[in-house]
CSV table of C-alpha atoms in Angstrom, one decimal:
chain,number,residue,atom,x,y,z
A,1,MET,CA,-22.5,-8.7,-29.9
A,2,ARG,CA,-21.8,-8.0,-33.6
A,3,LYS,CA,-24.0,-9.5,-36.3
A,4,ASP,CA,-22.2,-12.5,-37.7
A,5,ILE,CA,-21.3,-12.7,-41.4
A,6,PHE,CA,-23.1,-16.0,-41.5
A,7,ASP,CA,-26.3,-14.3,-40.5
A,8,GLU,CA,-26.6,-12.1,-43.6
A,9,GLU,CA,-27.6,-14.7,-46.1
A,10,PRO,CA,-30.7,-17.0,-46.1
A,11,PRO,CA,-29.8,-20.7,-45.5
A,12,GLY,CA,-31.0,-21.7,-48.9
A,13,GLU,CA,-28.6,-19.4,-50.7
A,14,ARG,CA,-25.7,-20.5,-48.5
A,15,LEU,CA,-26.4,-24.1,-49.3
A,16,ARG,CA,-26.6,-23.4,-53.1
A,17,VAL,CA,-23.2,-21.6,-53.0
A,18,LEU,CA,-21.8,-24.4,-50.9
A,19,ASP,CA,-22.9,-27.0,-53.4
A,20,GLU,CA,-21.3,-25.0,-56.2
A,21,GLU,CA,-18.0,-24.7,-54.4
A,22,ARG,CA,-18.0,-28.4,-53.6
A,23,ALA,CA,-18.6,-29.2,-57.3
A,24,GLN,CA,-15.7,-26.9,-58.3
A,25,VAL,CA,-13.4,-28.5,-55.8
A,26,GLN,CA,-14.4,-32.0,-56.9
A,27,ALA,CA,-13.7,-31.0,-60.5
A,28,LEU,CA,-10.3,-29.9,-59.5
A,29,LEU,CA,-9.7,-33.3,-57.8
A,30,ASP,CA,-10.8,-35.1,-60.9
A,31,SER,CA,-8.7,-33.0,-63.3
A,32,ASP,CA,-5.7,-34.8,-64.6
A,33,ASP,CA,-4.2,-31.5,-65.7
A,34,GLN,CA,-3.9,-30.3,-62.1
A,35,LEU,CA,-3.4,-33.4,-60.0
A,36,GLY,CA,-1.6,-36.7,-60.2
A,37,THR,CA,-3.3,-40.0,-59.8
A,38,GLN,CA,-2.9,-40.0,-56.0
A,39,GLY,CA,-4.6,-36.6,-55.5
A,40,LYS,CA,-1.2,-34.9,-54.9
A,41,PRO,CA,-0.2,-31.7,-56.8
A,42,ARG,CA,2.0,-32.4,-59.8
A,43,ALA,CA,5.4,-30.7,-59.9
A,44,LEU,CA,4.8,-27.0,-60.0
A,45,ALA,CA,8.4,-25.9,-60.7
A,46,GLU,CA,7.7,-23.8,-63.8
A,47,GLU,CA,4.3,-22.5,-62.6
A,48,ASN,CA,5.8,-21.5,-59.2
A,49,LYS,CA,8.8,-19.6,-60.6
A,50,GLN,CA,7.4,-16.1,-60.1
A,51,ARG,CA,9.0,-13.7,-62.6
A,52,PRO,CA,11.4,-11.7,-60.4
A,53,GLU,CA,10.4,-8.4,-61.9
A,54,THR,CA,6.8,-8.8,-60.9
A,55,ALA,CA,7.2,-10.0,-57.3
A,56,PRO,CA,6.3,-7.3,-54.7
A,57,LEU,CA,9.7,-7.5,-53.0
A,58,SER,CA,11.7,-7.7,-56.2
A,59,GLY,CA,15.0,-5.9,-55.7
A,60,VAL,CA,15.0,-6.3,-51.9
A,61,ARG,CA,18.0,-8.3,-50.5
A,62,VAL,CA,18.1,-9.8,-47.1
A,63,LEU,CA,21.1,-11.0,-45.2
A,64,ASP,CA,19.8,-13.7,-42.9
A,65,LEU,CA,22.0,-14.4,-39.8
A,66,SER,CA,19.2,-16.2,-37.9
A,67,ARG,CA,18.8,-19.8,-37.0
A,68,VAL,CA,16.0,-22.2,-35.9
A,69,LEU,CA,12.5,-20.8,-36.5
A,70,ALA,CA,11.5,-17.2,-35.6
A,71,GLY,CA,14.1,-15.5,-37.8
A,72,PRO,CA,14.2,-18.1,-40.6
A,73,HIS,CA,10.4,-18.2,-40.9
A,74,ALA,CA,10.3,-14.3,-41.1
A,75,THR,CA,12.9,-14.3,-43.9
A,76,GLN,CA,11.1,-17.1,-45.7
A,77,LEU,CA,8.0,-14.9,-45.8
A,78,LEU,CA,10.1,-12.2,-47.4
A,79,SER,CA,11.5,-14.7,-49.9
A,80,ASP,CA,8.0,-15.9,-50.8
A,81,LEU,CA,7.2,-12.3,-51.7
A,82,GLY,CA,10.2,-11.9,-54.0
A,83,ALA,CA,13.1,-10.9,-51.7
A,84,ASP,CA,16.6,-12.4,-52.4
A,85,VAL,CA,17.4,-14.0,-49.0
A,86,ILE,CA,21.0,-15.0,-48.3
A,87,LYS,CA,21.1,-17.4,-45.4
A,88,VAL,CA,24.4,-17.3,-43.5
A,89,GLU,CA,25.3,-20.6,-41.8
A,90,ARG,CA,28.2,-22.2,-39.8
A,91,PRO,CA,30.7,-24.1,-42.0
A,92,ALA,CA,30.2,-27.9,-41.8
A,93,LEU,CA,27.3,-27.6,-39.4
A,94,GLY,CA,24.8,-25.1,-40.7
A,95,ASP,CA,21.5,-24.2,-39.0
A,96,ASP,CA,20.7,-26.2,-35.9
A,97,THR,CA,17.5,-27.5,-37.5
A,98,ARG,CA,19.3,-29.3,-40.3
A,99,HIS,CA,20.0,-31.9,-37.6
A,100,TRP,CA,16.5,-31.9,-35.9
A,101,GLY,CA,15.2,-35.2,-37.1
A,102,PRO,CA,13.8,-37.6,-37.9
A,103,PRO,CA,11.9,-37.2,-40.0
A,104,PHE,CA,14.2,-36.4,-42.9
A,105,ALA,CA,13.1,-35.9,-46.5
A,106,GLU,CA,14.9,-37.8,-49.2
A,107,LEU,CA,15.6,-35.4,-52.1
A,108,SER,CA,16.0,-36.2,-55.8
A,109,ASP,CA,19.7,-36.5,-55.4
A,110,HIS,CA,19.2,-39.0,-52.5
A,111,SER,CA,20.5,-36.6,-49.9
A,112,LEU,CA,18.5,-36.1,-46.7
A,113,GLN,CA,17.1,-32.9,-45.3
A,114,ALA,CA,15.4,-32.4,-42.0
A,115,ALA,CA,11.6,-31.7,-42.3
A,116,TYR,CA,12.0,-29.1,-39.6
A,117,PHE,CA,14.6,-27.2,-41.6
A,118,ARG,CA,12.5,-27.4,-44.7
A,119,SER,CA,9.6,-25.8,-43.0
A,120,ALA,CA,11.3,-22.4,-42.7
A,121,ASN,CA,14.0,-22.1,-45.4
A,122,ARG,CA,12.5,-22.4,-48.9
A,123,GLY,CA,13.5,-19.9,-51.6
A,124,LYS,CA,16.8,-18.9,-49.9
A,125,ARG,CA,20.5,-19.1,-50.9
A,126,SER,CA,22.8,-20.7,-48.4
A,127,ILE,CA,26.4,-19.5,-47.7
A,128,THR,CA,28.7,-20.6,-45.0
A,129,VAL,CA,30.9,-18.0,-43.1
A,130,ASN,CA,33.1,-18.5,-40.1
A,131,LEU,CA,32.1,-15.7,-37.7
A,132,GLN,CA,35.2,-16.4,-35.5
A,133,HIS,CA,37.5,-15.5,-38.4
A,134,GLU,CA,38.2,-11.8,-38.9
A,135,ARG,CA,38.0,-12.2,-42.6
A,136,GLY,CA,34.6,-13.9,-42.2
A,137,GLN,CA,33.4,-10.9,-40.2
A,138,GLU,CA,34.6,-8.5,-42.9
A,139,LEU,CA,32.9,-10.5,-45.6
A,140,LEU,CA,29.6,-10.2,-43.7
A,141,ARG,CA,30.0,-6.4,-43.2
A,142,ARG,CA,30.7,-6.1,-47.0
A,143,LEU,CA,27.7,-8.2,-47.9
A,144,ALA,CA,25.5,-6.2,-45.5
A,145,GLY,CA,26.4,-3.1,-47.6
A,146,LYS,CA,24.9,-4.9,-50.6
A,147,CYS,CA,21.7,-5.8,-48.8
A,148,ASP,CA,18.6,-3.9,-47.6
A,149,VAL,CA,17.8,-6.0,-44.5
A,150,VAL,CA,19.7,-7.9,-41.9
A,151,VAL,CA,17.9,-10.3,-39.6
A,152,GLU,CA,19.6,-12.0,-36.6
A,153,ASN,CA,18.6,-13.9,-33.4
A,154,TYR,CA,21.8,-14.1,-31.4
A,155,ARG,CA,21.8,-13.4,-27.7
A,156,VAL,CA,22.0,-9.7,-26.7
A,157,GLY,CA,25.5,-8.4,-27.3
A,158,ALA,CA,26.8,-11.5,-29.0
A,159,LEU,CA,27.4,-10.0,-32.4
A,160,ALA,CA,29.1,-6.9,-31.0
A,161,ARG,CA,32.2,-9.1,-30.4
A,162,PHE,CA,32.4,-9.6,-34.1
A,163,GLY,CA,31.6,-6.1,-35.2
A,164,LEU,CA,28.3,-7.3,-36.6
A,165,ASP,CA,25.9,-5.6,-34.2
A,166,HIS,CA,23.3,-3.1,-35.3
A,167,HIS,CA,25.4,-0.1,-34.1
A,168,THR,CA,28.4,-1.1,-36.2
A,169,MET,CA,26.5,-2.2,-39.3
A,170,ARG,CA,24.1,0.8,-39.4
A,171,THR,CA,27.0,3.2,-38.9
A,172,LEU,CA,28.7,1.6,-41.9
A,173,HIS,CA,25.5,1.3,-43.9
A,174,PRO,CA,22.8,3.8,-42.8
A,175,HIS,CA,20.3,2.4,-45.3
A,176,LEU,CA,20.1,-1.0,-43.5
A,177,VAL,CA,16.9,-2.2,-41.8
A,178,TYR,CA,18.4,-4.3,-39.0
A,179,CYS,CA,16.1,-6.7,-37.1
A,180,SER,CA,17.1,-8.4,-33.9
A,181,ILE,CA,15.0,-11.2,-32.5
A,182,THR,CA,15.6,-12.5,-29.0
A,183,GLY,CA,13.7,-14.2,-26.2
A,184,PHE,CA,13.2,-11.0,-24.1
A,185,GLY,CA,14.4,-8.0,-26.1
A,186,GLN,CA,17.5,-5.9,-25.9
A,187,THR,CA,16.5,-4.2,-22.6
A,188,GLY,CA,15.1,-5.2,-19.3
A,189,PRO,CA,15.9,-7.5,-16.4
A,190,ARG,CA,15.5,-10.7,-18.5
A,191,SER,CA,17.3,-9.4,-21.6
A,192,SER,CA,20.3,-11.6,-21.0
A,193,GLN,CA,18.3,-14.8,-20.7
A,194,ALA,CA,17.9,-17.3,-23.5
A,195,GLY,CA,14.4,-17.7,-24.7
A,196,TYR,CA,13.1,-20.9,-26.4
A,197,ASP,CA,9.5,-21.0,-27.5
A,198,ALA,CA,8.3,-23.5,-24.8
A,199,ALA,CA,9.9,-21.5,-22.0
A,200,VAL,CA,8.3,-18.3,-23.3
A,201,GLN,CA,4.9,-20.0,-23.6
A,202,ALA,CA,5.3,-20.9,-19.9
A,203,LEU,CA,6.5,-17.6,-18.7
A,204,GLY,CA,4.1,-15.6,-20.9
A,205,GLY,CA,1.0,-17.2,-19.4
A,206,LEU,CA,-0.1,-19.2,-22.5
A,207,MET,CA,0.4,-22.6,-21.0
A,208,SER,CA,-1.7,-21.6,-18.0
A,209,ILE,CA,-4.8,-21.2,-20.3
A,210,THR,CA,-3.9,-24.2,-22.6
A,211,GLY,CA,-4.9,-27.7,-21.7
A,212,GLU,CA,-7.8,-29.5,-19.9
A,213,PRO,CA,-9.4,-27.7,-17.0
A,214,ASP,CA,-8.8,-28.2,-13.3
A,215,LEU,CA,-11.6,-29.6,-11.2
A,216,VAL,CA,-12.0,-26.2,-9.5
A,217,LYS,CA,-14.3,-23.2,-9.7
A,218,ASP,CA,-13.0,-20.6,-12.2
A,219,SER,CA,-13.7,-17.0,-12.9
A,220,PHE,CA,-16.2,-17.6,-15.7
A,221,ASP,CA,-18.6,-20.0,-13.9
A,222,SER,CA,-21.1,-19.6,-11.1
A,223,GLU,CA,-20.6,-23.1,-9.7
A,224,PRO,CA,-17.6,-25.4,-9.4
A,225,THR,CA,-17.2,-27.4,-12.6
A,226,ASP,CA,-14.6,-29.4,-14.6
A,227,HIS,CA,-16.0,-28.2,-18.0
A,228,SER,CA,-15.4,-31.8,-19.1
A,229,ALA,CA,-18.7,-32.0,-21.0
A,230,GLY,CA,-17.8,-31.2,-24.6
A,231,ALA,CA,-14.1,-30.7,-23.8
A,232,GLY,CA,-12.9,-34.2,-23.3
A,233,ALA,CA,-11.3,-33.6,-19.9
A,234,GLY,CA,-10.0,-36.5,-17.9
A,235,ALA,CA,-11.4,-37.3,-14.5
A,236,GLY,CA,-8.5,-35.8,-12.7
A,237,GLY,CA,-8.4,-32.5,-14.6
A,238,GLY,CA,-5.6,-31.2,-16.7
A,239,GLN,CA,-2.2,-29.5,-16.5
A,240,PRO,CA,-0.6,-26.6,-18.2
A,241,THR,CA,0.2,-27.5,-21.8
A,242,LYS,CA,2.2,-25.9,-24.6
A,243,VAL,CA,0.6,-25.4,-28.0
A,244,GLY,CA,1.3,-28.1,-30.5
A,245,VAL,CA,3.5,-25.8,-32.7
A,246,ALA,CA,5.9,-23.1,-31.7
A,247,VAL,CA,3.4,-20.3,-31.7
A,248,ALA,CA,5.6,-17.7,-29.9
A,249,ASP,CA,8.3,-18.2,-32.6
A,250,LEU,CA,5.7,-18.1,-35.4
A,251,PHE,CA,3.9,-15.0,-34.1
A,252,THR,CA,7.3,-13.3,-33.6
A,253,SER,CA,8.3,-14.1,-37.2
A,254,THR,CA,5.1,-12.5,-38.5
A,255,TYR,CA,5.6,-9.4,-36.4
A,256,ALA,CA,9.2,-9.3,-37.7
A,257,ALA,CA,8.1,-9.5,-41.4
A,258,ILE,CA,5.5,-6.7,-40.8
A,259,ALA,CA,8.0,-4.5,-39.0
A,260,ILE,CA,10.6,-5.0,-41.7
A,261,LEU,CA,8.1,-4.0,-44.4
A,262,ALA,CA,7.1,-1.0,-42.4
A,263,ALA,CA,10.8,0.1,-42.0
A,264,LEU,CA,11.4,-0.4,-45.7
A,265,ARG,CA,8.4,1.8,-46.5
A,266,ARG,CA,9.7,4.4,-44.1
A,267,ARG,CA,13.1,4.3,-45.9
A,268,ASP,CA,11.4,4.9,-49.2
A,269,HIS,CA,10.3,8.3,-47.8
A,270,HIS,CA,13.3,9.2,-45.6
A,271,GLY,CA,16.2,7.3,-47.0
A,272,LEU,CA,17.4,5.9,-43.7
A,273,GLY,CA,17.1,2.4,-42.4
A,274,ALA,CA,15.9,1.4,-38.9
A,275,TYR,CA,16.6,-0.8,-36.0
A,276,ILE,CA,13.9,-3.4,-35.0
A,277,ASP,CA,14.0,-4.9,-31.5
A,278,LEU,CA,11.6,-7.9,-31.3
A,279,ALA,CA,11.2,-10.2,-28.3
A,280,LEU,CA,9.4,-13.6,-28.2
A,281,PHE,CA,8.1,-12.7,-24.8
A,282,ASP,CA,6.5,-9.4,-26.0
A,283,CYS,CA,4.9,-11.1,-29.0
A,284,GLN,CA,3.6,-13.9,-26.9
A,285,LEU,CA,2.0,-11.4,-24.4
A,286,SER,CA,0.5,-9.6,-27.4
A,287,MET,CA,-1.1,-12.7,-28.8
A,288,LEU,CA,-3.0,-13.3,-25.5
A,289,ALA,CA,-5.5,-10.8,-27.0
A,290,ASN,CA,-8.9,-11.2,-25.4
A,291,GLN,CA,-7.6,-13.4,-22.6
A,292,ALA,CA,-5.2,-10.7,-21.5
A,293,LEU,CA,-8.0,-8.1,-21.6
A,294,ASN,CA,-10.3,-10.5,-19.6
A,295,CYS,CA,-7.6,-10.4,-17.0
A,296,LEU,CA,-6.9,-6.7,-17.1
A,297,THR,CA,-10.7,-6.0,-17.0
A,298,THR,CA,-11.5,-8.3,-14.1
A,299,GLY,CA,-8.2,-8.5,-12.2
A,300,VAL,CA,-8.6,-12.3,-12.3
A,301,SER,CA,-6.4,-14.7,-14.3
A,302,PRO,CA,-8.3,-16.8,-16.8
A,303,SER,CA,-8.1,-20.5,-16.3
A,304,ARG,CA,-7.9,-23.5,-18.6
A,305,LEU,CA,-11.1,-24.4,-20.4
A,306,GLY,CA,-9.9,-27.2,-22.6
A,307,ASN,CA,-11.3,-26.5,-26.1
A,308,SER,CA,-13.9,-24.2,-24.7
A,309,HIS,CA,-14.0,-20.4,-25.1
A,310,PRO,CA,-14.0,-18.1,-22.1
A,311,ASN,CA,-16.5,-15.6,-23.6
A,312,ILE,CA,-18.7,-17.6,-26.0
A,313,VAL,CA,-20.9,-20.7,-25.4
A,314,PRO,CA,-21.2,-23.2,-27.0
A,315,TYR,CA,-17.8,-22.9,-28.6
A,316,THR,CA,-16.0,-26.2,-28.0
A,317,THR,CA,-15.5,-29.8,-29.1
A,318,PHE,CA,-18.2,-32.4,-28.5
A,319,PRO,CA,-18.0,-36.2,-28.8
A,320,THR,CA,-20.2,-37.6,-31.5
A,321,ALA,CA,-21.2,-41.1,-32.5
A,322,ASP,CA,-18.0,-41.6,-34.5
A,323,GLY,CA,-15.5,-38.9,-33.5
A,324,HIS,CA,-15.5,-35.3,-32.4
A,325,LEU,CA,-17.2,-32.1,-33.6
A,326,MET,CA,-16.0,-28.5,-33.2
A,327,LEU,CA,-19.1,-26.4,-32.8
A,328,CYS,CA,-18.7,-22.6,-32.8
A,329,VAL,CA,-21.9,-20.7,-32.0
A,330,GLY,CA,-21.0,-17.1,-32.3
A,331,SER,CA,-24.3,-15.2,-31.8
A,332,ASP,CA,-27.7,-15.6,-30.3
A,333,LEU,CA,-29.2,-15.8,-33.8
A,334,GLN,CA,-26.9,-18.7,-34.6
A,335,TRP,CA,-27.9,-20.4,-31.4
A,336,ARG,CA,-31.6,-20.2,-32.3
A,337,ARG,CA,-30.9,-21.4,-35.8
A,338,PHE,CA,-28.9,-24.3,-34.5
A,339,CYS,CA,-31.6,-25.4,-32.0
A,340,GLU,CA,-34.2,-25.3,-34.8
A,341,ALA,CA,-32.0,-27.2,-37.4
A,342,ALA,CA,-30.9,-29.8,-34.8
A,343,CYS,CA,-34.5,-30.3,-33.5
A,344,CYS,CA,-33.3,-29.5,-30.0
A,345,PRO,CA,-35.5,-30.6,-27.1
A,346,PRO,CA,-37.4,-27.8,-25.2
A,347,GLU,CA,-34.9,-27.8,-22.3
A,348,LEU,CA,-32.3,-26.5,-24.8
A,349,ALA,CA,-34.3,-24.4,-27.2
A,350,ASP,CA,-36.7,-22.7,-24.9
A,351,ASP,CA,-34.8,-22.3,-21.6
A,352,ALA,CA,-34.4,-18.6,-20.8
A,353,ARG,CA,-31.0,-19.3,-19.2
A,354,PHE,CA,-29.7,-20.2,-22.6
A,355,ALA,CA,-31.3,-17.5,-24.7
A,356,SER,CA,-28.4,-15.0,-24.6
A,357,ASN,CA,-24.6,-15.6,-24.9
A,358,ALA,CA,-24.1,-13.9,-21.5
A,359,SER,CA,-26.6,-16.4,-19.9
A,360,ARG,CA,-25.0,-19.3,-21.7
A,361,VAL,CA,-21.6,-18.4,-20.4
A,362,ALA,CA,-23.0,-18.1,-16.8
A,363,TYR,CA,-24.8,-21.4,-17.1
A,364,ARG,CA,-22.4,-23.4,-19.2
A,365,HIS,CA,-22.2,-26.0,-16.5
A,366,LEU,CA,-25.9,-26.8,-17.2
A,367,LEU,CA,-25.8,-26.4,-20.9
A,368,MET,CA,-22.8,-28.5,-21.8
A,369,PRO,CA,-24.1,-31.9,-20.5
A,370,LEU,CA,-27.4,-31.3,-22.3
A,371,LEU,CA,-25.6,-30.6,-25.6
A,372,GLU,CA,-23.3,-33.5,-25.1
A,373,ARG,CA,-26.1,-36.0,-24.7
A,374,LEU,CA,-27.7,-34.6,-27.9
A,375,LEU,CA,-24.6,-34.6,-30.1
A,376,VAL,CA,-23.2,-38.0,-29.1
A,377,ALA,CA,-26.2,-39.7,-30.7
A,378,ARG,CA,-25.3,-38.9,-34.3
A,379,PRO,CA,-22.1,-39.1,-36.5
A,380,THR,CA,-20.0,-36.0,-37.1
A,381,SER,CA,-20.9,-35.6,-40.7
A,382,GLN,CA,-24.6,-35.3,-39.9
A,383,TRP,CA,-24.0,-32.6,-37.3
A,384,ILE,CA,-21.8,-30.7,-39.8
A,385,ASP,CA,-24.7,-30.7,-42.3
A,386,VAL,CA,-27.1,-29.5,-39.6
A,387,ALA,CA,-24.7,-26.7,-38.6
A,388,LEU,CA,-24.2,-25.6,-42.2
A,389,ARG,CA,-27.9,-25.5,-42.7
A,390,ALA,CA,-28.1,-23.2,-39.7
A,391,GLY,CA,-25.2,-21.1,-40.8
A,392,VAL,CA,-23.1,-22.1,-37.8
A,393,PRO,CA,-19.4,-22.8,-38.2
A,394,ALA,CA,-18.5,-26.4,-37.4
A,395,ALA,CA,-15.8,-28.9,-38.4
A,396,PRO,CA,-14.5,-32.4,-37.7
A,397,VAL,CA,-11.3,-32.7,-35.7
A,398,ASN,CA,-8.9,-33.7,-38.4
A,399,THR,CA,-5.4,-35.1,-38.1
A,400,VAL,CA,-2.6,-33.1,-39.7
A,401,GLN,CA,-2.6,-35.6,-42.7
A,402,GLN,CA,-6.4,-35.2,-43.1
A,403,ALA,CA,-6.1,-31.4,-43.0
A,404,LEU,CA,-3.3,-31.3,-45.6
A,405,SER,CA,-5.3,-33.5,-48.0
A,406,ASP,CA,-8.7,-31.7,-47.4
A,407,VAL,CA,-10.3,-30.6,-50.7
A,408,GLN,CA,-10.0,-27.0,-49.6
A,409,ALA,CA,-6.3,-27.4,-49.0
A,410,VAL,CA,-5.9,-28.9,-52.4
A,411,HIS,CA,-7.9,-26.2,-54.1
A,412,ARG,CA,-5.9,-23.5,-52.4
A,413,ARG,CA,-2.6,-25.3,-53.2
A,414,MET,CA,-1.4,-25.4,-49.6
A,415,VAL,CA,0.8,-28.3,-50.5
A,416,VAL,CA,3.2,-27.9,-53.4
A,417,ASP,CA,6.1,-29.6,-55.0
A,418,ALA,CA,9.3,-27.6,-54.8
A,419,PRO,CA,11.2,-26.8,-57.9
A,420,ASP,CA,14.5,-28.5,-58.7
A,421,GLY,CA,13.5,-31.8,-57.3
A,422,GLY,CA,13.3,-30.3,-53.8
A,423,GLY,CA,10.4,-32.5,-52.5
A,424,THR,CA,7.1,-31.5,-51.1
A,425,LEU,CA,6.6,-28.2,-49.2
A,426,LEU,CA,3.8,-26.4,-47.3
A,427,GLY,CA,2.4,-23.6,-49.3
A,428,ASN,CA,2.2,-19.9,-48.3
A,429,PRO,CA,-1.4,-18.7,-47.6
A,430,ILE,CA,-0.9,-15.3,-49.2
A,431,LYS,CA,-3.1,-15.0,-52.3
A,432,MET,CA,-2.7,-11.8,-54.3
A,433,PRO,CA,-4.4,-12.1,-57.7
A,434,GLY,CA,-2.9,-10.1,-60.4
A,435,VAL,CA,0.2,-9.4,-58.4
A,436,LEU,CA,1.6,-12.9,-57.5
A,437,SER,CA,1.6,-15.9,-59.7
A,438,ASP,CA,-0.8,-18.8,-59.3
A,439,PRO,CA,-0.1,-20.6,-57.1
A,440,PRO,CA,1.3,-17.7,-55.0
A,441,PRO,CA,3.8,-16.7,-53.9
A,442,SER,CA,7.0,-17.6,-55.6
A,443,TYR,CA,8.8,-20.8,-54.8
A,444,ARG,CA,11.9,-20.1,-56.8
A,445,GLN,CA,14.0,-22.8,-55.3
A,446,ALA,CA,13.8,-25.6,-52.7
A,447,PRO,CA,15.3,-25.2,-49.2
A,448,PRO,CA,19.0,-25.0,-50.0
A,449,GLN,CA,21.8,-27.5,-49.3
A,450,LEU,CA,24.4,-26.3,-46.9
A,451,SER,CA,26.8,-23.8,-48.6
A,452,GLN,CA,25.1,-24.4,-51.9
A,453,HIS,CA,25.5,-20.8,-53.0
A,454,THR,CA,28.7,-19.6,-51.2
A,455,ASP,CA,30.8,-19.3,-54.4
A,456,GLU,CA,28.0,-17.8,-56.4
A,457,VAL,CA,27.3,-15.1,-53.8
A,458,LEU,CA,31.0,-14.2,-53.3
A,459,SER,CA,31.5,-14.0,-57.0
A,460,SER,CA,28.3,-12.0,-58.0
A,461,MET,CA,28.1,-9.7,-55.0
A,462,LEU,CA,31.7,-9.1,-54.0
A,463,ASP,CA,33.5,-9.7,-57.3
A,464,PHE,CA,35.7,-12.4,-55.9
A,465,SER,CA,37.7,-14.4,-58.4
A,466,PRO,CA,37.8,-18.2,-58.3
A,467,ALA,CA,41.3,-18.0,-56.8
A,468,ASP,CA,40.1,-15.6,-54.1
A,469,ILE,CA,37.2,-18.0,-53.3
A,470,ALA,CA,39.5,-21.0,-53.2
A,471,ALA,CA,41.7,-19.2,-50.7
A,472,LEU,CA,38.8,-18.5,-48.5
A,473,HIS,CA,37.8,-22.1,-48.4
A,474,ARG,CA,41.4,-23.2,-47.8
A,475,ASP,CA,41.8,-20.8,-44.9
A,476,GLY,CA,38.5,-21.8,-43.2
A,477,VAL,CA,36.8,-18.5,-43.7
A,478,VAL,CA,33.9,-20.0,-45.6
């Protein structure tokens, strides 16, 4: 097993650095220049307005035909990095997620905007175009010629009816990078099926390894066990469970952004665009990572372990005197340090069956109850101090609200106020000192109102006159 990064510093030095970081974060919390009286970030509109000429994707324009989450989240990442993203929506209705509430955020003009929509659409311009109208289709083909990237997540073949498929668009505009996101890809026996995140989690095996364990023997234990010690399982075992956020969508969005950037880089050298075919199912299988390799190596499907890890022990949640602790012992050296710092009894610290990770995995059914009896005796904060002294990663199990208000989240500016009175938004985790502004990346505008930029885009990009634009509105084209 690799030497852990936590093993390379003496505990005293780690504690000194930790104390300094805590003091810095507390100073940030106390600073009236950075925070309001309630510990929330002040409006960051001016600070967040990245100068367009310095943003990494300055000059890149994206025509976003996608809806819901995977596509919009990918284009939001591109917008954060400086791309001009034009979101194309249905007249009067817009993106489905505009209606996915409550909750709804009340904006400065007293209008309401669904929190779900706000999570994936900051920094974009919104236009409405009627795809059923031939003039609407022609508008989009012309706009695509002014863009570098097209992103869409319609069913396979749906956009060909409108002349907006990748074959048509890239024949007209060979420079385009055209990214299609579907449930199962453009080819294969399932390609025609719709694919929502939860269904993909189920079909892709993720739900089978997520949730509390069954009361049966599994492939990682030498004896039948329910793994409930340290995992909080109920007496009757668990059932397949989806992850709390749409991870298949979000992983696909990240793969999409990476693929688009790679295709743009290739275009820099060769002058031609590319077609990207991404499937939620493929991306979900890819994210199975070590669990997939466990299966491919042994020929046995992994089972649900609750919060436990199939290959590392102890690596799970434990009840404490006042809550829960996530304890992640990643090496044998960390295990010895934890036992010493926690003053573990001899049956834990000196038992040869627990000396190596491989042995701890084999004998987890014996180790877990012993650890649970130890850890339940003291509050979570005390165990975290013990773990930090030992150089072992550990954390309380926070609520989402606690996580968003954590001192580290505040320091890293992971919650920001959108410009233009657009309310509070989740920050982007990309930090690029000297390239992106602080806080990075750019939040040039809040998630847009429906059709907020239709007239502006038609005028600036296609040279339409006010009379032309009025006619398009009158005829139901936009």
